[in-house]
Amino acid sequence: MSAPQDVFDADTGNRSWWEKLRAFRQDKPHLFLLLIMVVIPLFLMPSSTWAVLTLSGLAMGAMLFLMASGMTLTFGLMNVLNLAHGSFISLGAFAGATVLTMWLNDYTSGSLWVNLVAVVPALLFALVVAGLLGVLFERLVIRPVYGDHLKQILVTVGGSIIVMELLQVIWGSNEIPVPRPEALRGALLISDAIPIIGGIALEKYRLLAVILGLGVYALMLWVIDRTRLGILIRAGVENREMVEVHGYRIRLLFLAVFVAGSALAGIGGAMWAMYREIITAHMGEELMISVIVVIILGGLGSVRGCFYGAVLVGLINLYVGYLEPRLAAVATVGLMVAVLMWRPQGLIPVIKV
Amino acid sequence: MSEPILSLREVYADIDQYHILHGVDLDVPAGELTVLLGRNGAGKSTTLRTIMGLTTLTKGQVRFQGRDIGGTATPAIARGGIAFVPENMGIFGQLTVRENMVLAAVSGAMDEQRLNWIFEVFPPLKKFWNRAAGNLSGGQKQMLAIARAVIEPRELLLVDEPTKGLAPAIINDLADAFEQLKQQRVSILLVEQNFNFSRRLGQSVAVMSDGHIVHRGTMAELAEDEDLQHELLGLGLGAHQ
C-alpha cells in the first residue's frame, strides 16, 4: 500500500541534489551553462579581475545580442539566411559615427547634456538608416529567393559585398576613428567596502551597453510574449501557411520583422563603433562569425536563445582572452562545437511543425 | 437546394508535376452542410486547398458569393469569410489555447458570447485555456481547430477530415458541434472518409474520384442507395451498422 506514497515522493521533494542538478541541466540548459561559465573563472583569477571581465563580457554579449537578434528572427520566421546582416552592422556603425563626429567634433570636452544629445541621435540615425536599407534589401535581394537557401547564401553574400563597397565609396577605405562622448569615457569606481567587487573600476560605456542590451531584450520579450504582433511572429515561426489561412499577410509581417532586425543590427553596429572607437567597412563581416555562432548556439530562430548565446560568447571571449589570449578566437567556436555536441538543436530550440 | 455560396467550374490544379484536379465542378449550397466524399488520393484535400488559394489554380473558376476568387491570395480569401481547418489541424503547438484563439479572431477582440458558446460545446478548451496547445490530445486539438474557425462569424467553413484518428466518443462530440453550426445556418464543406459521420450530418453530397466530381445529390438519397454507395465509394456498410 505504500506504492502511491513512493511515486509522490519521487515527483516532488526528496530527490538528491544530483538529480535536481540533472533536471536543472535538462530543463534550463541556458542557465546551467551560464552558471558554469560564470563560476569556473572565479577560481582561476582574482575576484576583482573576474568582476571587470564579467561586466565586459556582459557588455559584449549585449552588443552581440543587438546585432544577432534580427538575423535569428529572420531565419526563424521566414527560413531566410541573410548573410548580408553584417553589412547592416557596418552601415549602422558608419551612420552612428557620422552623427557623433558632427556633434562632438567641437565639443570634445562637452557637458553631459551635449554628450547625451549626441548619442541618442547617433543611435536613432543608425537605426533608421539600417532599417531603410532593410526595406530596400528585402524587396530587391531577399524577395526573389524565398525558399531557396543556396540562392539566399549566394545573393546575400553578393549584396553584402555591394553594401560594403558602397560604404567605402561614401566614407573612404581608411579606418575611421569614432569619438566616444566624454560622459561615457572613464569608469565608475566601486567602493572598497563592497566585497568581491570592491575597488574595481567599471567602465561607464560597458555599463551603458549592458543596460541598453537588457532594455532591448526586455522589450523584445514583451513584444513577443505579450502582444498580438508577438503571437503572430511565434505562430509564423511555427507554421507560415496557417497564419495566412487566418487572414494575415505573412510577407508584410516578415518585412516588418526584417526591417526591425536590420535596425537592431544598425544600433548594435553603432554601439560597437563607440566601443571600439574605430571602424572599417568590413567590421560587420568580421562580427558575422560571432553573430552566426550566437544564433546557432542559442537555437536558430529563438530570441531567448540568442540572448543567452550572445552573453555566453561575450563572457567566454573575455575570460579566455585574459587567461590565454591566443585562444580567445578559438574559444568562441569551441563553445559552439561543445554545445552542439551536447544539444544539437541549440540551447533553446524553436520547434517547427 | 438553395443558391450556392461557393461554386467551382472546371477547376484544374497541379502539385509539382502531378495533375491532381481535372475539371472539378462543385456547388456548395448556402446554409447547408455539404459532404465531399471519395477515396484517398481522389483530390478532396487539394480541392479545399485550391479554394483557399494554397494550391495554385491552373485553370477554371472559383466563385464565392458571386465573386471570382481564383488566383486571390490566401489572406484575402480568409478575410472574405472562408475559414479552413486542414487535415493536420494546423494548431500552433507552441502557443497557448488562448493565443491560438486570439490569432483566429482577426478583427482584434473575441466576442464573449461566442466564446462562451464555444466553451459550452468544447469544455476542454476552457479547462486548458492557458496551456500550450501542443500538449492537447488529438481530439482536443481538433476542437481547438474548429473553435478557431468559428470564433468569428464566417460565411463558409472548409473542414478536412475532422474525425481522422479520433475515438468514437469524441467523434460524437464533434458531430454535436457540427449540428449546432448547421442550426446557425453556417455553410460548411466537409471532407470525410467516415461515412456514418457524414451521413448523420450531410445535407448534400458530392463524390470525387480521380480529380473530378463523379456524383452529386442529396445525402438522403445516397444513404438509401447501397448499390450507389458500393459503386461510388466501395463501402461495405453492412458491417458498420
XYZ file of C-alpha atoms in Angstrom:
594
model
C 0.000 0.000 0.000
C 2.988 2.248 0.129
C 3.460 2.452 -3.612
C 1.460 5.666 -4.232
C 3.422 7.396 -1.499
C 6.687 6.466 -3.208
C 5.513 7.865 -6.506
C 4.532 11.059 -4.757
C 7.946 11.392 -3.206
C 9.713 10.798 -6.464
C 7.664 13.535 -8.090
C 8.165 16.235 -5.541
C 10.826 16.583 -2.888
C 13.312 14.064 -1.610
C 15.387 13.967 -4.737
C 19.123 14.033 -4.278
C 20.893 17.246 -5.190
C 22.498 15.345 -8.063
C 19.141 14.513 -9.584
C 17.993 18.079 -9.117
C 21.109 19.306 -10.880
C 20.476 16.950 -13.766
C 16.898 18.091 -14.008
C 18.092 21.702 -13.982
C 20.615 20.949 -16.729
C 17.875 19.330 -18.782
C 15.172 21.953 -18.286
C 17.226 25.148 -18.253
C 20.339 24.396 -20.311
C 20.985 28.097 -20.918
C 21.039 28.974 -17.209
C 23.041 25.856 -16.384
C 25.708 26.760 -18.916
C 25.707 30.402 -17.869
C 26.229 29.388 -14.256
C 29.183 27.157 -15.159
C 30.601 29.835 -17.401
C 30.480 32.455 -14.659
C 31.563 30.286 -11.723
C 34.580 28.427 -13.113
C 36.669 31.526 -13.991
C 36.078 32.782 -10.448
C 38.574 30.149 -9.283
C 41.107 30.961 -11.970
C 41.618 34.679 -11.382
C 41.442 37.364 -8.695
C 37.857 38.254 -7.898
C 38.234 41.899 -8.900
C 39.554 40.887 -12.324
C 36.696 38.452 -12.578
C 34.164 41.218 -11.878
C 35.636 43.512 -14.517
C 35.803 40.734 -17.110
C 32.256 39.649 -16.325
C 30.909 43.159 -16.853
C 32.895 43.481 -20.086
C 31.682 40.084 -21.220
C 28.094 41.051 -20.490
C 28.591 44.306 -22.409
C 29.991 42.465 -25.394
C 27.149 39.953 -25.092
C 24.592 42.760 -25.041
C 26.023 44.269 -28.218
C 26.250 40.873 -29.904
C 22.624 40.282 -28.960
C 21.586 43.532 -30.634
C 23.452 42.503 -33.753
C 22.304 38.865 -33.812
C 18.649 39.087 -32.758
C 17.483 40.329 -36.138
C 19.193 37.547 -38.003
C 17.763 34.811 -35.795
C 14.222 36.164 -36.206
C 14.661 36.436 -39.957
C 15.711 32.836 -40.074
C 13.082 31.622 -37.631
C 10.181 33.358 -39.276
C 10.896 33.006 -42.958
C 13.692 30.476 -43.123
C 15.799 33.135 -44.792
C 19.544 33.057 -44.292
C 20.663 36.644 -44.617
C 24.450 36.594 -44.737
C 24.420 40.305 -45.537
C 23.408 41.007 -41.959
C 26.984 42.067 -41.252
C 26.756 44.888 -43.755
C 23.810 46.312 -41.785
C 26.082 46.301 -38.753
C 28.760 48.199 -40.680
C 26.231 50.662 -42.051
C 24.882 51.323 -38.561
C 28.410 51.905 -37.301
C 29.183 54.437 -40.035
C 25.840 56.180 -39.711
C 26.234 56.463 -35.951
C 29.845 57.583 -36.217
C 28.914 60.298 -38.706
C 26.379 61.825 -36.365
C 28.730 61.562 -33.397
C 31.587 63.198 -35.276
C 29.363 66.037 -36.468
C 28.058 66.672 -32.984
C 31.163 66.152 -30.955
C 33.979 67.459 -33.103
C 33.950 70.849 -31.463
C 32.888 69.564 -28.095
C 35.480 67.007 -27.106
C 35.068 68.060 -23.516
C 31.396 68.885 -23.779
C 28.880 68.755 -21.000
C 26.941 65.657 -20.130
C 23.929 67.100 -21.881
C 25.752 67.664 -25.179
C 27.125 64.160 -24.941
C 23.783 62.522 -24.408
C 22.244 64.634 -27.125
C 24.877 63.232 -29.456
C 24.498 59.564 -28.503
C 20.731 59.338 -28.820
C 20.503 60.797 -32.353
C 23.529 58.739 -33.374
C 21.787 55.532 -32.333
C 18.489 56.672 -33.847
C 20.158 57.600 -37.113
C 21.907 54.214 -37.217
C 18.555 52.558 -36.567
C 16.737 54.474 -39.287
C 19.436 54.120 -41.947
C 19.886 50.400 -41.341
C 16.109 49.964 -41.262
C 15.744 51.733 -44.614
C 18.452 49.562 -46.129
C 16.447 46.641 -44.731
C 13.331 47.676 -46.667
C 15.344 48.001 -49.872
C 17.207 44.771 -49.296
C 14.071 42.738 -48.617
C 12.435 43.990 -51.824
C 15.415 43.709 -54.142
C 17.545 40.898 -52.806
C 15.577 38.594 -50.499
C 12.149 38.551 -52.142
C 13.206 36.766 -55.344
C 14.931 33.956 -53.441
C 12.398 32.923 -50.783
C 12.545 29.222 -50.061
C 15.940 28.511 -51.588
C 18.831 28.522 -49.138
C 21.569 28.106 -51.688
C 20.391 31.113 -53.686
C 19.925 33.091 -50.469
C 23.520 32.472 -49.492
C 24.849 33.468 -52.920
C 22.636 36.510 -53.310
C 23.021 37.871 -49.783
C 26.792 37.465 -49.825
C 26.746 39.356 -53.123
C 24.501 42.035 -51.660
C 26.780 42.272 -48.671
C 29.808 42.908 -50.874
C 27.939 45.652 -52.712
C 26.899 47.377 -49.484
C 30.432 47.232 -48.069
C 31.919 48.627 -51.259
C 29.350 51.411 -51.201
C 30.356 52.196 -47.627
C 33.926 52.563 -48.821
C 32.797 54.781 -51.679
C 30.954 57.069 -49.275
C 33.263 57.067 -46.258
C 36.573 56.072 -47.819
C 38.510 52.896 -47.296
C 40.559 54.016 -44.298
C 39.773 53.176 -40.741
C 37.729 55.944 -39.185
C 38.192 56.955 -35.554
C 34.950 57.322 -33.630
C 34.797 59.849 -30.824
C 33.303 58.366 -27.697
C 31.315 61.015 -25.859
C 33.136 62.430 -22.884
C 30.409 61.460 -20.447
C 30.824 57.830 -21.436
C 34.564 57.734 -21.061
C 36.227 56.653 -17.878
C 34.940 54.389 -15.209
C 32.937 54.220 -12.045
C 34.978 53.268 -9.016
C 33.346 50.779 -6.708
C 33.846 51.450 -3.014
C 36.351 49.231 -1.263
C 33.739 48.393 1.322
C 31.807 46.126 -1.021
C 33.051 42.523 -1.014
C 34.471 40.836 -4.137
C 33.983 43.782 -6.487
C 35.277 46.442 -4.089
C 37.992 48.683 -5.500
C 37.428 47.856 -9.154
C 36.691 50.289 -11.938
C 33.624 49.652 -14.061
C 33.840 51.264 -17.457
C 30.821 53.524 -17.946
C 30.352 52.687 -21.589
C 30.139 48.984 -20.839
C 27.521 49.611 -18.225
C 25.538 51.564 -20.794
C 25.864 48.703 -23.289
C 24.598 46.210 -20.717
C 21.663 48.429 -19.793
C 20.743 49.070 -23.408
C 21.073 45.367 -24.281
C 18.911 44.329 -21.353
C 16.402 47.020 -22.248
C 16.105 45.837 -25.845
C 15.908 42.215 -24.695
C 13.113 43.051 -22.245
C 11.271 44.992 -24.930
C 11.596 42.162 -27.428
C 10.387 39.601 -24.901
C 7.445 41.828 -24.073
C 6.534 42.212 -27.735
C 6.937 38.521 -28.425
C 5.217 37.212 -25.310
C 2.527 39.763 -24.660
C 1.407 41.441 -27.858
C -0.669 40.327 -30.782
C 2.271 41.033 -33.093
C 4.342 38.671 -30.972
C 1.727 35.931 -31.152
C 1.763 36.346 -34.927
C 5.546 36.127 -35.062
C 5.627 32.968 -32.955
C 2.805 31.465 -34.977
C 4.628 32.355 -38.193
C 7.812 30.693 -36.993
C 5.823 27.534 -36.390
C 3.545 27.393 -39.412
C 3.507 30.125 -42.046
C 0.685 28.652 -44.074
C -1.766 28.621 -41.158
C -1.008 32.262 -40.405
C -2.117 33.072 -43.950
C -5.162 30.827 -43.607
C -6.233 33.045 -40.700
C -6.100 36.097 -42.926
C -2.711 37.618 -42.102
C -0.235 38.567 -44.792
C 2.923 36.832 -43.713
C 5.060 38.737 -46.204
C 4.104 42.010 -44.560
C 4.824 40.559 -41.136
C 8.168 39.319 -42.378
C 9.031 42.664 -43.906
C 8.321 44.313 -40.547
C 10.488 41.797 -38.696
C 13.258 42.056 -41.271
C 13.315 45.831 -41.024
C 13.255 45.711 -37.220
C 16.111 43.193 -37.291
C 18.118 45.372 -39.682
C 17.517 48.390 -37.483
C 18.725 46.477 -34.418
C 21.830 45.425 -36.316
C 22.341 49.108 -37.062
C 22.105 50.072 -33.384
C 24.405 47.190 -32.474
C 26.901 48.398 -35.055
C 26.778 51.967 -33.736
C 27.264 50.712 -30.181
C 30.175 48.580 -31.313
C 31.691 51.577 -33.103
C 31.666 53.635 -29.906
C 33.031 50.658 -28.001
C 35.947 50.028 -30.333
C 36.371 53.723 -31.186
C 37.486 52.753 -34.666
C 35.519 51.385 -37.608
C 36.064 49.909 -41.049
C 33.625 48.876 -43.740
C 34.492 45.254 -43.073
C 33.826 45.283 -39.356
C 30.377 43.772 -39.910
C 31.849 40.911 -41.865
C 34.276 40.173 -39.042
C 31.500 40.277 -36.478
C 29.364 37.898 -38.531
C 31.333 34.901 -37.283
C 30.383 35.700 -33.701
C 26.821 36.515 -34.768
C 26.435 33.185 -36.541
C 27.911 31.329 -33.568
C 25.465 33.144 -31.293
C 22.348 32.239 -33.253
C 23.381 28.626 -33.792
C 24.310 28.286 -30.139
C 21.016 29.715 -28.966
C 18.863 27.670 -31.319
C 18.015 29.140 -34.722
C 15.003 31.422 -34.548
C 14.891 31.779 -30.777
C 15.199 35.279 -29.288
C 15.805 33.954 -25.768
C 18.403 31.532 -27.049
C 20.042 34.346 -28.984
C 20.322 36.440 -25.831
C 21.918 33.675 -23.780
C 24.106 32.652 -26.706
C 25.353 36.231 -27.023
C 26.091 36.531 -23.309
C 27.938 33.211 -23.300
C 30.021 34.176 -26.320
C 30.798 37.568 -24.780
C 31.855 36.039 -21.475
C 33.997 33.252 -22.900
C 35.734 35.764 -25.140
C 36.742 37.953 -22.225
C 37.623 35.176 -19.773
C 39.712 33.214 -22.246
C 41.172 36.435 -23.605
C 42.506 37.117 -20.125
C 43.609 33.597 -19.262
C 45.140 32.664 -22.601
C 44.845 35.456 -25.190
C 45.919 33.279 -28.089
C 42.909 31.011 -27.564
C 40.266 33.761 -27.473
C 39.203 33.301 -31.086
C 39.169 29.522 -30.766
C 37.075 29.694 -27.602
C 34.014 31.145 -29.351
C 33.853 28.433 -31.964
C 34.913 25.821 -29.414
C 31.957 26.803 -27.240
C 29.621 26.341 -30.172
C 31.058 22.939 -31.013
C 30.789 21.808 -27.392
C 27.199 22.998 -27.039
C 26.159 21.432 -30.328
C 27.664 18.096 -29.297
C 25.613 18.294 -26.130
C 22.444 19.777 -27.663
C 22.449 19.655 -31.475
C 19.251 21.727 -31.544
C 20.853 24.629 -29.661
C 20.156 25.888 -26.153
C 16.545 26.967 -26.587
C 15.334 25.430 -29.828
C 12.288 26.615 -31.726
C 10.060 23.714 -32.589
C 8.664 23.751 -36.084
C 5.772 21.690 -37.359
C -31.118 23.250 -52.701
C -30.589 26.918 -52.100
C -28.331 29.243 -54.076
C -24.703 28.132 -53.980
C -22.408 30.236 -51.798
C -19.414 28.655 -53.484
C -19.144 27.217 -56.939
C -16.230 25.634 -58.732
C -16.274 25.385 -62.516
C -13.836 23.269 -64.482
C -11.165 23.654 -61.823
C -7.712 22.285 -62.606
C -4.805 22.239 -60.178
C -1.335 20.701 -60.129
C 1.020 19.822 -57.328
C 4.551 19.876 -58.707
C 4.380 17.943 -61.954
C 1.285 15.966 -60.997
C -2.159 16.922 -62.270
C -4.388 16.479 -59.238
C -7.656 18.157 -60.201
C -9.072 17.705 -63.687
C -12.134 19.879 -64.088
C -13.866 19.903 -60.724
C -17.468 21.172 -60.846
C -18.846 21.666 -57.382
C -21.589 23.740 -55.781
C -21.853 24.361 -52.067
C -25.402 25.477 -51.216
C -25.664 28.374 -48.769
C -26.624 27.461 -45.227
C -26.166 23.728 -45.720
C -23.604 21.125 -44.857
C -22.138 19.557 -47.957
C -20.011 16.460 -47.666
C -17.243 15.757 -50.139
C -16.579 12.032 -50.209
C -14.069 9.971 -52.073
C -11.189 7.593 -51.671
C -7.669 8.521 -50.690
C -5.952 10.415 -53.443
C -9.164 11.438 -55.178
C -8.295 15.126 -54.777
C -10.586 16.145 -51.896
C -7.938 17.900 -49.832
C -6.492 19.544 -52.916
C -9.954 20.855 -53.751
C -10.167 22.557 -50.345
C -6.615 23.882 -50.624
C -7.360 25.237 -54.091
C -10.453 27.067 -52.828
C -8.281 28.559 -50.073
C -5.611 29.645 -52.572
C -2.978 27.401 -51.018
C -2.672 25.288 -54.133
C -2.499 27.298 -57.332
C -5.443 27.126 -59.647
C -4.146 26.348 -63.125
C -7.469 26.618 -64.945
C -11.126 27.212 -64.178
C -13.159 29.379 -61.875
C -13.851 29.556 -58.157
C -16.761 31.841 -57.286
C -17.533 32.737 -53.686
C -20.659 34.817 -53.043
C -20.658 35.713 -56.713
C -17.066 36.979 -56.748
C -14.283 35.216 -58.606
C -11.656 34.328 -56.009
C -9.467 32.150 -58.241
C -5.891 33.412 -58.013
C -6.615 35.589 -54.944
C -4.039 35.429 -52.159
C -4.913 33.214 -49.196
C -5.155 36.006 -46.576
C -7.642 37.917 -48.729
C -9.744 34.781 -49.213
C -9.727 34.201 -45.448
C -10.785 37.776 -44.730
C -13.518 37.397 -47.315
C -15.201 34.971 -44.948
C -13.841 31.470 -45.555
C -12.335 29.505 -42.674
C -10.248 26.419 -43.293
C -9.460 23.561 -40.930
C -6.767 21.459 -42.627
C -6.336 17.746 -42.241
C -3.405 18.148 -39.839
C -5.443 20.787 -37.952
C -2.663 23.388 -38.207
C -2.627 24.079 -34.481
C 0.153 26.377 -33.259
C 1.546 24.000 -30.663
C 3.925 26.495 -29.077
C 1.121 28.945 -28.475
C -1.423 28.577 -25.707
C -5.016 27.712 -26.484
C -5.887 31.324 -25.734
C -3.229 32.660 -28.104
C -4.451 30.338 -30.841
C -7.906 31.811 -30.398
C -6.665 35.414 -30.189
C -4.946 34.930 -33.511
C -8.056 33.436 -35.058
C -10.152 36.441 -34.022
C -8.833 38.525 -36.906
C -10.831 41.654 -36.089
C -8.983 42.060 -32.787
C -11.205 41.112 -29.870
C -13.019 37.897 -29.134
C -16.774 38.157 -28.833
C -17.579 36.993 -25.308
C -20.903 35.442 -26.191
C -19.394 33.437 -28.985
C -16.534 32.365 -26.768
C -18.929 31.172 -24.095
C -20.809 29.193 -26.693
C -17.527 27.604 -27.804
C -16.678 26.708 -24.195
C -20.091 25.096 -23.875
C -19.585 22.987 -26.967
C -15.914 22.183 -26.266
C -15.376 22.312 -22.473
C -11.716 21.142 -22.642
C -10.760 24.408 -24.324
C -11.854 26.330 -21.241
C -10.011 23.946 -18.957
C -6.724 24.183 -20.881
C -7.137 27.854 -21.870
C -3.641 28.909 -20.799
C -1.802 25.691 -21.652
C 0.366 25.131 -24.700
C -1.844 23.814 -27.470
C 0.824 21.284 -28.387
C 0.051 19.377 -25.185
C -3.607 18.831 -26.048
C -4.823 15.395 -27.089
C -5.710 14.752 -30.711
C -9.406 15.270 -30.075
C -8.841 18.462 -28.120
C -6.631 19.783 -30.900
C -9.433 19.140 -33.367
C -11.837 21.007 -31.072
C -9.428 23.929 -30.974
C -9.026 23.839 -34.745
C -12.777 24.052 -35.226
C -13.163 26.649 -32.466
C -10.598 28.844 -34.220
C -12.586 28.587 -37.417
C -15.817 29.734 -35.770
C -14.645 32.287 -33.182
C -15.787 34.911 -35.647
C -18.837 34.522 -37.852
C -17.721 33.117 -41.189
C -19.703 32.588 -44.337
C -18.170 29.245 -45.178
C -16.219 26.592 -43.328
C -13.943 24.170 -45.133
C -13.145 21.237 -42.868
C -10.818 18.437 -43.892
C -11.406 15.059 -42.231
C -12.104 16.192 -38.684
C -12.727 12.645 -37.438
C -9.433 11.218 -38.623
C -7.780 9.169 -35.884
C -10.263 10.164 -33.179
C -12.090 7.966 -30.657
C -15.832 7.370 -31.249
C -16.878 9.386 -28.170
C -15.008 12.433 -29.424
C -16.394 11.972 -32.925
C -19.833 12.190 -31.312
C -18.912 15.487 -29.627
C -17.708 16.849 -32.945
C -20.926 15.754 -34.635
C -22.902 17.654 -31.983
C -20.821 20.740 -32.653
C -21.483 20.500 -36.387
C -25.205 20.057 -35.682
C -25.166 23.363 -33.801
C -23.303 25.086 -36.626
C -25.900 23.749 -39.038
C -28.645 25.233 -36.894
C -26.843 28.579 -37.154
C -27.107 28.177 -40.925
C -23.357 28.283 -41.476
C -22.383 26.916 -44.876
C -19.979 24.016 -44.493
C -17.979 21.946 -46.930
C -16.796 18.851 -45.109
C -14.314 16.342 -46.489
C -14.826 12.956 -44.852
C -13.905 9.321 -45.118
C -16.118 8.300 -42.206
C -19.411 7.579 -43.932
C -21.503 7.203 -40.771
C -20.384 10.627 -39.598
C -21.076 12.216 -42.978
C -24.439 10.534 -43.290
C -25.513 11.887 -39.926
C -24.560 15.465 -40.786
C -24.616 15.862 -44.546
C -27.443 17.504 -46.444
C -25.949 17.478 -49.886
C -23.100 15.325 -51.043
C -20.533 15.207 -53.793
C -18.262 12.280 -54.536
C -14.826 12.684 -56.066
C -12.738 10.241 -57.974
C -9.553 10.824 -59.933
C -9.628 14.564 -59.643
C -13.207 15.275 -60.590
C -16.728 15.007 -59.227
C -18.450 11.769 -60.191
C -21.686 12.155 -58.239
C -23.800 14.981 -56.863
C -27.015 14.772 -54.916
C -28.631 14.772 -51.531
C -27.222 12.784 -48.662
C -30.607 11.184 -48.008
C -30.612 9.741 -51.498
C -27.075 8.323 -51.231
C -27.724 6.948 -47.747
C -30.713 4.968 -49.088
C -28.980 3.541 -52.090
C -26.460 0.898 -51.069
C -25.677 -0.057 -54.645
C -24.718 3.509 -55.367
C -22.515 3.582 -52.271
C -20.750 0.457 -53.440
C -20.299 1.847 -56.882
C -19.009 5.235 -55.724
C -17.190 4.522 -52.520
C -16.676 0.792 -52.394
C -18.229 0.789 -48.952
C -19.494 -2.353 -47.313
C -21.721 -0.538 -44.905
C -23.488 -3.625 -43.605
C -20.590 -4.353 -41.336
C -20.651 -0.878 -39.801
C -24.320 -0.760 -38.891
